[in-house]
Amino acid sequence: MATIIVPENVSIHEDAENLQKACKGWGTDEKAIINILGHRNAIQRKQIRQTYEELYQEDLIKRLESELSGDLEKAVYRWILDPVDRDAVLANVAIKKAETEFPVIIELSCIYSPEELLAVRRAYQSRYKRSLEEDVAAHTTGDLRKFLVGLVTTYRYDGPEINERLAKSEADILHEAIKDKIFNHEEVIRILTTRSKAQLKASFNRYRDEHGTSITKKLLKDESNVLQKALHAAIRCIDDPKKYYEKVLRNAIKRSGTDEDALTRVIVTRAEKDLKDLKELYYERNSVALDDAVSKETTGDYKKFLLTLLGKED
Amino acid sequence: MATIIVPENVSIHEDAENLQKACKGWGTDEKAIINILGHRNAIQRKQIRQTYEELYQEDLIKRLESELSGDLEKAVYRWILDPVDRDAVLANVAIKKAETEFPVIIELSCIYSPEELLAVRRAYQSRYKRSLEEDVAAHTTGDLRKFLVGLVTTYRYDGPEINERLAKSEADILHEAIKDKIFNHEEVIRILTTRSKAQLKASFNRYRDEHGTSITKKLLKDESNVLQKALHAAIRCIDDPKKYYEKVLRNAIKRSGTDEDALTRVIVTRAEKDLKDLKELYYERNSVALDDAVSKETTGDYKKFLLTLLGKED
């Protein structure tokens, strides 16, 4: 479930006017911006952008970029974009930074539905005039490239059908490869990048039943190279996205020097989807409310914005 | 341009009735079936299937399969399906036969537009409950798998923009790899499976300009392994689909023992697209009309059906 609180009566026209007031003249009224945008859903934010453009012949996104700065600017920018555009931007930033594990790419390919991934690929093309796989491939090499390009180009079958015999044989293939530490095994990459999520979950279950331990636990031990880390992340994303995101949040918060990019990414991308469930899971796992943890680790308007998205009442 | 001749006034209802008459009782009136279906476009054929089903509570495709046989059955079956379903079937047949070079897969990925390829991937999933890439990956191995899976999963950028600097650097990469006969070069596969067609054509042109010979000519010499053949076919499909198809037709006809599958495939899949152009090209290249060549190499109702699709007047 979502966390953001949207008032019953929203006037898009007034929102646009109030945003213009918040940006006008010297100084910026960050709180007003947060109070408006942090309480509007994706469709309303899009309408606000359109109305703002009609009223003031100015791109609201560009204006906000010039008015805000730092982590708040990044977070508001990601929030105000259409979700598919935001994901395209997140992917592009990850590719350009040449991240070591490319969590964004793995999340897109292993958590999003095949249709959602496709929508992001379309958005990426219309924004950057190149394909997503083209850029992933051009910015990575070796085994990691093979795996990430395979993930990002897949259009998995999305049905519930499971082939139990296949689950057994592919669980065995995965087990053999992991046991022998051949992480770049051609078959491992083939299985993880092409099989449907339902089929993969069946294989992971089979692995657990036959070998007495989960495939992720087995992979975690001696996690030394980037490919292994990427495999581990992909399997966790497919197996249990909520547990995966909870851990991203936990790591982002617990790290000495908070990982604002990861924190922003999870909160912004999940606030209209399942952030409420992630909050519950976070509390179960850490005995601390996510709001309180975020509150402790962040400051100023950035903190206020994240807490607004987390559904904290003003 | 298309070749099939569709009369101005078509009664779908009468078509369905006449097809039922052609199938009824002992013996089948193949000529009637060919005369109707060979002169109807994709939308009309779909309407005929629907009307037939409503009138006779029977699937026309299944009925025709039981009434016809051999090459005619295959050709009519491919023709009567929706184009995307037909391509899904062609791909599936190729995968199951474990063809050596998988021309169907290469044609889908390198000739069809990114949206058309995607439509075939969707049709494949709804027909086979698995993804196309899943089946390609499971039925191939090694370098050929890498290349074909890369091709079939790509969603190329479809815009006209060209990066000239990139065309030069990637033409050089291709040249180095081909010169050294490292056909499974990671970069060659990356370039051919991810770049837009416009960009790839610019690279091929650059190759020709800088090295005095076309990349396909260079690849053709000493064409010894399957990967090399697949690379060669993919480049030809991207560079000039019509020339590619003309050669498929020529090889299918000139082979001792005609290659009916290839002949049917090209004629059925291109009859409503550019078969007229292919006929012109065939004549230019062979000084024989394609109709005459087909007429000489095939027999009976199968011959009649192909000639009908080729636009021969009755």
XYZ file of C-alpha atoms in Angstrom:
628
model
C 0.000 0.000 0.000
C 0.931 3.591 -0.643
C 1.984 6.059 2.032
C 1.345 9.492 0.557
C -1.628 11.416 1.891
C -3.650 13.135 -0.828
C -6.397 15.548 0.295
C -9.866 14.916 -1.072
C -10.252 18.213 -2.852
C -7.309 19.334 -4.915
C -7.317 22.348 -7.211
C -4.644 21.840 -9.832
C -4.937 25.489 -10.823
C -4.347 26.714 -7.259
C -1.451 24.267 -6.887
C 0.228 25.750 -9.948
C -0.321 29.275 -8.661
C 0.991 28.438 -5.213
C 4.061 26.778 -6.662
C 4.727 29.871 -8.721
C 4.426 32.010 -5.580
C 6.799 29.682 -3.730
C 9.410 30.141 -6.482
C 8.922 33.846 -7.165
C 11.356 36.562 -6.098
C 14.266 36.184 -3.715
C 14.416 32.992 -1.732
C 12.332 29.891 -2.213
C 9.531 28.631 -0.036
C 10.663 24.986 0.151
C 8.018 24.103 2.711
C 5.212 25.259 0.408
C 6.671 23.218 -2.457
C 6.916 20.135 -0.258
C 3.410 20.629 1.141
C 1.914 20.740 -2.315
C 3.895 18.159 -4.286
C 4.355 15.734 -1.399
C 0.578 15.377 -1.177
C -0.265 14.827 -4.836
C -0.353 11.578 -6.803
C 1.362 10.979 -10.146
C -1.609 12.036 -12.252
C -2.104 15.239 -10.262
C 1.612 16.082 -10.456
C 1.453 15.690 -14.212
C -1.595 17.979 -14.409
C 0.164 20.530 -12.211
C 3.160 20.546 -14.568
C 0.876 21.046 -17.571
C -1.190 23.789 -15.918
C 1.947 25.543 -14.683
C 3.377 25.523 -18.200
C 0.147 26.957 -19.643
C -0.064 29.674 -17.005
C 3.563 30.784 -16.902
C 5.126 29.552 -20.177
C 7.800 27.916 -18.096
C 8.796 24.312 -17.387
C 8.046 23.686 -13.704
C 10.692 20.971 -13.482
C 13.423 23.309 -14.744
C 12.224 26.047 -12.421
C 12.332 23.744 -9.396
C 15.791 22.542 -10.395
C 16.992 26.127 -10.280
C 15.207 26.913 -7.005
C 16.228 23.820 -5.024
C 19.565 22.181 -4.397
C 21.297 19.133 -2.997
C 19.395 16.064 -1.870
C 16.089 17.928 -1.806
C 16.463 18.958 -5.448
C 17.263 15.394 -6.495
C 14.339 13.989 -4.528
C 11.799 16.552 -5.788
C 13.042 16.126 -9.365
C 12.599 12.348 -9.198
C 9.202 12.763 -7.558
C 7.711 15.248 -9.992
C 8.584 13.251 -13.115
C 6.207 10.685 -14.567
C 7.092 7.359 -12.930
C 8.440 5.808 -16.148
C 10.514 8.918 -16.876
C 11.839 8.862 -13.340
C 12.915 5.261 -13.763
C 14.576 6.131 -17.056
C 16.467 8.952 -15.329
C 17.479 6.721 -12.425
C 18.755 4.129 -14.878
C 20.676 6.706 -16.876
C 22.287 8.182 -13.760
C 23.298 4.703 -12.623
C 24.797 3.915 -16.025
C 26.745 7.167 -16.217
C 28.068 6.791 -12.687
C 29.145 3.266 -13.678
C 27.952 1.948 -10.330
C 29.558 -1.249 -9.248
C 26.392 -3.268 -8.837
C 23.753 -1.283 -10.725
C 20.914 -1.874 -8.253
C 18.572 0.304 -10.313
C 18.987 -1.885 -13.377
C 18.463 -5.031 -11.351
C 15.353 -3.625 -9.650
C 13.836 -2.605 -12.989
C 14.429 -6.030 -14.481
C 13.591 -8.235 -11.526
C 10.937 -6.351 -9.525
C 8.997 -4.447 -12.165
C 6.541 -6.389 -14.298
C 7.597 -7.149 -17.890
C 5.201 -4.449 -19.120
C 6.537 -1.905 -16.627
C 10.112 -2.623 -17.677
C 9.079 -2.187 -21.288
C 7.454 1.170 -20.494
C 10.713 2.336 -18.921
C 12.651 1.164 -21.993
C 10.316 3.215 -24.171
C 10.665 6.259 -21.899
C 14.447 5.858 -21.929
C 14.511 5.896 -25.725
C 12.333 8.944 -26.071
C 14.436 10.823 -23.498
C 17.940 9.796 -24.527
C 17.556 8.771 -28.193
C 19.320 5.536 -27.430
C 18.092 2.222 -26.082
C 18.556 1.315 -22.444
C 20.386 -1.902 -23.337
C 22.652 0.015 -25.690
C 23.821 2.247 -22.853
C 24.082 -0.545 -20.304
C 26.151 -2.572 -22.781
C 28.397 0.351 -23.677
C 29.168 1.148 -20.022
C 29.863 -2.326 -18.692
C 32.132 -5.183 -19.666
C 32.616 -8.892 -19.258
C 30.347 -11.055 -17.166
C 28.536 -8.155 -15.532
C 27.625 -6.843 -18.975
C 26.324 -10.222 -20.061
C 24.152 -10.454 -16.989
C 22.842 -6.877 -16.915
C 22.122 -6.691 -20.639
C 20.349 -10.040 -20.377
C 18.253 -8.735 -17.495
C 17.347 -5.419 -19.013
C 16.365 -6.792 -22.416
C 14.216 -9.625 -21.153
C 10.483 -9.604 -21.669
C 9.663 -12.413 -19.283
C 6.589 -14.522 -19.617
C 4.293 -13.217 -16.901
C 1.881 -16.106 -16.450
C 1.499 -18.313 -13.379
C 2.327 -21.632 -15.089
C 5.164 -23.605 -13.533
C 7.052 -26.559 -14.948
C 8.065 -28.599 -11.887
C 10.450 -30.841 -13.786
C 12.235 -27.794 -15.136
C 12.330 -26.247 -11.653
C 14.147 -29.323 -10.409
C 16.652 -29.508 -13.247
C 17.402 -25.781 -13.136
C 17.685 -25.758 -9.337
C 20.337 -28.430 -9.826
C 22.150 -26.349 -12.436
C 22.143 -23.341 -10.092
C 23.350 -25.495 -7.206
C 26.203 -27.027 -9.163
C 27.382 -23.643 -10.420
C 27.255 -21.999 -7.000
C 28.918 -24.964 -5.345
C 31.766 -24.767 -7.818
C 31.785 -20.963 -7.627
C 31.335 -20.669 -11.385
C 29.158 -17.578 -11.152
C 29.575 -16.633 -14.784
C 28.178 -20.011 -15.787
C 26.361 -19.546 -19.088
C 23.400 -21.555 -17.841
C 23.021 -19.545 -14.637
C 22.810 -16.339 -16.644
C 20.422 -17.933 -19.116
C 18.082 -19.133 -16.361
C 18.003 -15.874 -14.407
C 17.611 -13.651 -17.449
C 14.957 -15.575 -19.376
C 12.690 -17.626 -17.108
C 9.420 -16.223 -15.783
C 9.375 -15.052 -12.184
C 6.908 -17.775 -11.217
C 9.208 -20.390 -12.714
C 12.276 -18.922 -11.016
C 10.556 -18.864 -7.634
C 9.678 -22.523 -8.123
C 13.347 -23.233 -8.862
C 14.488 -21.284 -5.788
C 11.983 -23.208 -3.641
C 13.190 -26.455 -5.070
C 16.774 -25.415 -4.310
C 15.829 -24.751 -0.697
C 13.995 -28.053 -0.350
C 16.741 -30.135 -1.859
C 19.784 -28.446 -0.426
C 18.503 -27.338 2.980
C 19.491 -23.700 2.496
C 18.234 -20.839 0.394
C 20.064 -19.961 -2.798
C 20.592 -16.396 -1.565
C 22.259 -17.593 1.658
C 24.503 -19.839 -0.359
C 25.422 -17.008 -2.703
C 26.010 -14.565 0.122
C 28.894 -16.447 1.650
C 32.140 -15.245 0.268
C 30.548 -12.495 -1.778
C 33.677 -11.295 -3.436
C 33.019 -10.174 -6.982
C 30.560 -7.778 -8.649
C 28.874 -10.462 -10.704
C 28.215 -12.498 -7.592
C 26.749 -9.449 -5.877
C 24.568 -8.714 -8.900
C 23.331 -12.317 -9.033
C 22.572 -12.144 -5.346
C 20.610 -8.903 -5.717
C 18.674 -10.187 -8.747
C 17.653 -13.386 -6.982
C 16.520 -11.421 -3.932
C 14.530 -9.001 -6.114
C 12.749 -11.889 -7.831
C 12.238 -13.910 -4.677
C 10.923 -11.205 -2.340
C 10.962 -7.553 -3.503
C 9.715 -6.209 -0.158
C 12.444 -7.933 1.847
C 14.920 -6.684 -0.726
C 13.781 -3.050 -0.435
C 13.693 -3.228 3.365
C 17.326 -4.209 3.271
C 18.220 -1.416 0.862
C 16.599 1.037 3.282
C 18.367 -0.556 6.254
C 21.754 -0.414 4.568
C 21.195 3.159 3.406
C 20.358 4.252 6.938
C 22.871 2.176 8.882
C 25.823 3.088 6.712
C 28.138 5.568 8.310
C 27.206 8.612 6.253
C 23.682 7.885 5.080
C 23.272 6.736 1.459
C 20.856 9.485 0.420
C 20.621 8.292 -3.177
C 19.384 4.861 -2.163
C 17.081 6.308 0.487
C 15.550 8.755 -1.985
C 15.247 6.080 -4.666
C 13.304 3.620 -2.546
C 11.049 6.204 -0.911
C 10.263 8.069 -4.128
C 9.700 4.978 -6.280
C 7.661 3.051 -3.699
C 5.646 5.869 -2.021
C 2.711 5.308 -4.357
C 3.101 1.534 -4.435
C 4.013 -0.464 -1.327
C 5.929 1.861 0.992
C 3.419 1.182 3.777
C 4.305 -2.515 3.649
C 8.003 -1.647 3.600
C 7.487 0.477 6.726
C 5.855 -2.438 8.509
C 8.610 -4.787 7.459
C 11.225 -2.273 8.527
C 9.677 -1.999 11.969
C 9.447 -5.788 12.353
C 13.055 -6.203 11.376
C 14.607 -3.232 13.213
C 12.233 -2.443 16.107
C 12.477 1.190 15.024
C 9.907 3.011 12.910
C 11.247 3.889 9.452
C 10.017 7.474 9.919
C 12.080 7.792 13.097
C 15.150 6.280 11.474
C 14.865 8.613 8.471
C 14.225 11.536 10.809
C 17.418 10.773 12.721
C 19.633 10.385 9.657
C 18.480 13.315 7.528
C 18.027 17.041 8.061
C 16.160 20.139 6.937
C 13.782 20.271 4.006
C 15.078 17.008 2.570
C 14.031 15.302 5.785
C 10.666 17.055 5.700
C 10.099 15.895 2.123
C 10.950 12.252 2.790
C 8.741 12.204 5.884
C 5.887 13.705 3.865
C 6.239 10.920 1.293
C 6.382 8.422 4.147
C 2.902 9.638 5.098
C 3.739 11.554 8.254
C 0.911 13.932 9.157
C 1.993 17.564 9.248
C 4.701 -3.179 -52.480
C 2.392 -6.107 -51.985
C 1.635 -8.742 -54.631
C -1.679 -10.258 -53.656
C -4.724 -9.293 -55.691
C -7.783 -8.562 -53.604
C -11.110 -8.072 -55.448
C -12.990 -4.886 -54.715
C -16.108 -6.514 -53.370
C -15.581 -9.295 -50.894
C -18.352 -10.963 -48.927
C -16.859 -12.469 -45.799
C -20.015 -14.463 -45.238
C -19.919 -16.021 -48.701
C -16.219 -16.743 -48.300
C -16.915 -18.676 -45.123
C -19.725 -20.604 -46.794
C -17.628 -21.407 -49.836
C -14.758 -22.590 -47.672
C -17.138 -24.862 -45.818
C -18.384 -26.271 -49.146
C -14.779 -26.793 -50.273
C -14.093 -28.838 -47.135
C -17.383 -30.731 -46.900
C -17.819 -34.404 -47.720
C -15.276 -36.643 -49.451
C -12.330 -34.948 -51.055
C -11.283 -31.343 -50.703
C -11.577 -28.605 -53.277
C -8.060 -27.202 -52.888
C -8.505 -24.834 -55.817
C -11.519 -23.164 -54.219
C -9.617 -22.738 -50.947
C -6.655 -21.200 -52.764
C -8.907 -18.956 -54.856
C -10.562 -17.542 -51.782
C -7.752 -17.261 -49.237
C -5.029 -16.338 -51.736
C -7.014 -13.228 -52.641
C -7.809 -11.906 -49.165
C -5.742 -9.600 -46.982
C -4.878 -10.222 -43.321
C -7.904 -8.419 -41.941
C -10.281 -10.225 -44.285
C -8.725 -13.604 -43.445
C -9.255 -12.900 -39.777
C -12.891 -11.953 -40.382
C -13.371 -15.120 -42.427
C -12.016 -17.220 -39.541
C -14.369 -15.497 -37.107
C -17.418 -15.785 -39.357
C -16.620 -19.438 -40.127
C -16.428 -20.203 -36.419
C -19.751 -18.471 -35.755
C -21.478 -20.256 -38.628
C -20.101 -23.758 -38.116
C -18.850 -23.864 -34.512
C -15.580 -25.110 -35.873
C -12.065 -23.678 -36.055
C -11.321 -23.055 -39.738
C -7.584 -23.404 -39.187
C -7.970 -26.858 -37.636
C -10.354 -27.879 -40.399
C -7.933 -26.803 -43.119
C -5.112 -28.624 -41.380
C -7.112 -31.830 -41.579
C -8.157 -31.233 -45.187
C -4.799 -30.245 -46.638
C -1.385 -31.841 -46.472
C 2.301 -31.398 -47.226
C 3.723 -28.096 -48.400
C 0.288 -26.718 -49.272
C -0.983 -27.344 -45.739
C 2.049 -25.607 -44.227
C 1.748 -22.643 -46.572
C -2.001 -22.169 -46.080
C -1.618 -22.548 -42.313
C 1.047 -19.819 -42.211
C -0.995 -17.628 -44.504
C -4.285 -17.822 -42.651
C -2.819 -16.942 -39.240
C -2.568 -13.356 -38.019
C 0.851 -12.098 -39.169
C 2.253 -11.880 -35.612
C 0.971 -15.368 -34.799
C 2.477 -16.669 -38.005
C 5.847 -15.218 -37.053
C 5.556 -16.722 -33.583
C 4.840 -20.114 -35.171
C 7.740 -19.761 -37.614
C 10.056 -18.891 -34.740
C 8.848 -21.800 -32.659
C 9.259 -24.269 -35.526
C 12.791 -22.964 -36.119
C 13.659 -23.329 -32.442
C 12.283 -26.841 -32.167
C 14.043 -27.953 -35.336
C 17.223 -26.488 -33.851
C 18.156 -25.051 -37.231
C 21.809 -24.359 -37.683
C 21.535 -20.674 -38.497
C 18.046 -19.710 -37.355
C 17.253 -17.369 -40.250
C 13.750 -16.752 -38.880
C 15.105 -15.425 -35.604
C 17.605 -13.216 -37.397
C 14.963 -11.857 -39.780
C 12.607 -11.010 -36.901
C 15.327 -9.174 -35.028
C 17.076 -7.421 -37.867
C 14.407 -6.748 -40.489
C 11.249 -6.217 -38.466
C 10.846 -2.891 -36.676
C 11.403 -2.902 -32.898
C 7.626 -2.648 -32.397
C 6.950 -5.498 -34.806
C 9.473 -7.710 -33.046
C 7.830 -6.863 -29.743
C 4.405 -7.785 -31.131
C 5.780 -11.178 -32.165
C 7.286 -11.665 -28.688
C 3.864 -10.960 -27.183
C 2.150 -13.345 -29.608
C 4.752 -16.016 -28.826
C 4.043 -15.734 -25.111
C 0.300 -15.944 -25.463
C 0.600 -18.955 -27.751
C 3.334 -20.928 -25.982
C 3.188 -19.659 -22.376
C 6.917 -19.052 -22.486
C 8.974 -16.151 -23.751
C 10.656 -16.288 -27.142
C 14.074 -15.586 -25.618
C 13.520 -18.331 -23.072
C 13.043 -20.882 -25.815
C 15.843 -19.570 -28.002
C 18.200 -19.665 -25.001
C 17.132 -23.145 -23.963
C 17.677 -24.593 -27.453
C 21.025 -23.053 -28.311
C 24.427 -22.914 -26.671
C 27.664 -21.002 -26.636
C 28.349 -18.075 -28.922
C 25.319 -18.640 -31.122
C 23.098 -18.475 -28.045
C 24.712 -15.221 -26.927
C 24.157 -13.678 -30.321
C 20.622 -14.919 -30.971
C 19.341 -14.149 -27.482
C 20.888 -10.696 -27.756
C 19.165 -10.162 -31.094
C 15.764 -11.409 -30.112
C 15.580 -9.480 -26.834
C 16.719 -6.169 -28.219
C 14.337 -3.246 -28.434
C 16.455 -1.073 -30.684
C 16.155 2.673 -30.742
C 14.264 3.380 -33.928
C 15.141 7.030 -34.570
C 17.206 8.415 -37.438
C 19.932 10.037 -35.300
C 23.483 8.950 -36.099
C 26.614 9.453 -34.081
C 29.405 9.681 -36.683
C 32.208 9.428 -34.162
C 30.686 6.238 -32.797
C 30.206 4.882 -36.335
C 33.923 5.302 -36.910
C 35.052 3.738 -33.642
C 32.649 0.815 -33.954
C 33.517 0.240 -37.622
C 37.091 -0.099 -36.388
C 36.084 -2.572 -33.688
C 34.213 -4.657 -36.251
C 37.152 -4.514 -38.658
C 39.698 -5.572 -36.060
C 37.561 -8.490 -34.907
C 36.866 -9.729 -38.438
C 40.496 -9.302 -39.477
C 41.573 -11.410 -36.514
C 38.662 -13.815 -37.064
C 37.451 -13.329 -33.500
C 33.817 -13.594 -34.432
C 32.640 -14.200 -30.887
C 34.208 -10.900 -29.856
C 32.122 -9.496 -27.015
C 32.109 -6.059 -28.617
C 30.928 -7.306 -32.011
C 27.954 -8.983 -30.377
C 27.253 -5.905 -28.268
C 27.295 -3.605 -31.296
C 25.108 -5.767 -33.521
C 22.569 -6.585 -30.823
C 22.090 -3.154 -29.270
C 22.726 -0.314 -31.732
C 19.918 1.202 -33.761
C 19.664 0.182 -37.396
C 20.449 3.712 -38.565
C 23.591 3.710 -36.431
C 24.628 0.269 -37.637
C 24.185 1.249 -41.272
C 26.386 4.268 -40.630
C 29.026 1.949 -39.153
C 28.789 -0.435 -42.115
C 29.174 2.517 -44.519
C 32.153 3.733 -42.572
C 33.643 0.255 -42.738
C 33.254 0.229 -46.511
C 34.758 3.702 -46.866
C 37.759 3.031 -44.680
C 38.571 -0.522 -45.661
C 37.565 -0.536 -49.320
C 35.286 -3.521 -49.022
C 31.910 -4.167 -47.468
C 31.730 -5.844 -44.101
C 29.536 -8.595 -45.530
C 32.067 -9.426 -48.256
C 34.777 -9.575 -45.643
C 32.714 -11.864 -43.438
C 31.698 -14.109 -46.289
C 35.194 -15.282 -47.068
C 35.961 -18.444 -45.205
C 32.485 -18.730 -43.776
C 33.119 -21.773 -41.687
C 31.205 -21.625 -38.443
C 27.563 -21.095 -37.496
C 28.230 -17.903 -35.568
C 29.991 -16.388 -38.550
C 27.067 -17.347 -40.772
C 24.617 -15.833 -38.303
C 26.622 -12.599 -38.089
C 26.723 -12.453 -41.857
C 22.961 -12.943 -42.152
C 22.207 -10.367 -39.437
C 24.376 -7.726 -41.064
C 22.775 -8.363 -44.446
C 19.279 -8.154 -42.906
C 20.097 -4.811 -41.307
C 21.950 -3.444 -44.302
C 19.509 -4.336 -47.060
C 16.500 -6.547 -46.271
C 15.351 -6.757 -49.888
C 18.707 -7.945 -51.155
C 18.768 -10.407 -48.286
C 15.332 -11.841 -49.141
C 16.142 -12.015 -52.835
C 19.090 -14.211 -51.967
C 17.015 -16.424 -49.694
C 14.607 -16.946 -52.592
C 17.472 -17.581 -55.014
C 19.098 -20.134 -52.718
C 15.778 -21.832 -52.015
C 15.112 -22.206 -55.733
C 18.617 -23.029 -56.940
C 19.282 -25.657 -54.323
C 19.067 -29.181 -55.664
C 15.754 -30.157 -54.123
C 13.962 -26.872 -53.592
C 13.915 -25.517 -50.030
C 10.134 -25.290 -49.740
C 10.218 -24.021 -46.161
C 12.305 -20.998 -47.080
C 10.313 -20.369 -50.242
C 7.018 -20.507 -48.356
C 8.370 -18.354 -45.566
C 9.506 -15.503 -47.769
C 6.469 -15.536 -50.039
C 3.932 -15.808 -47.217
C 5.548 -13.235 -44.938
C 6.292 -10.669 -47.663
C 3.229 -11.054 -49.951
C 1.416 -8.223 -48.192
C 4.559 -6.145 -47.687
C 7.250 -5.890 -50.366
C 7.062 -9.029 -52.470
C 6.584 -6.922 -55.616
C 9.956 -5.273 -54.973
C 11.509 -8.662 -54.304
C 10.170 -9.902 -57.631
C 11.764 -6.966 -59.436
C 15.049 -7.505 -57.659
C 14.906 -11.210 -58.432
C 14.414 -10.522 -62.101
C 17.262 -7.977 -62.197
C 19.591 -10.405 -60.497
C 18.599 -13.650 -62.254
C 17.102 -12.581 -65.602
C 14.266 -14.951 -64.824
C 10.896 -13.923 -63.413
C 10.363 -15.200 -59.881
C 6.940 -16.557 -60.921
C 8.544 -18.641 -63.650
C 11.264 -19.905 -61.330
C 8.710 -20.876 -58.693
C 6.535 -22.421 -61.357
C 9.405 -24.588 -62.532
C 10.459 -25.752 -59.087
C 7.100 -26.531 -57.517
C 4.055 -28.570 -58.449
C 0.319 -28.974 -58.013
C -1.793 -26.975 -55.623
C 1.224 -25.774 -53.664
C 2.534 -24.179 -56.859
C -0.870 -22.683 -57.560
C -1.026 -21.204 -54.079
C 2.442 -19.623 -54.245
C 1.731 -18.163 -57.665
C -1.542 -16.728 -56.372
C 0.325 -15.000 -53.543
C 2.893 -13.812 -56.079
C 0.036 -11.967 -57.804
C -0.357 -14.118 -60.885
C -3.715 -13.496 -62.516
C -5.888 -16.625 -62.799
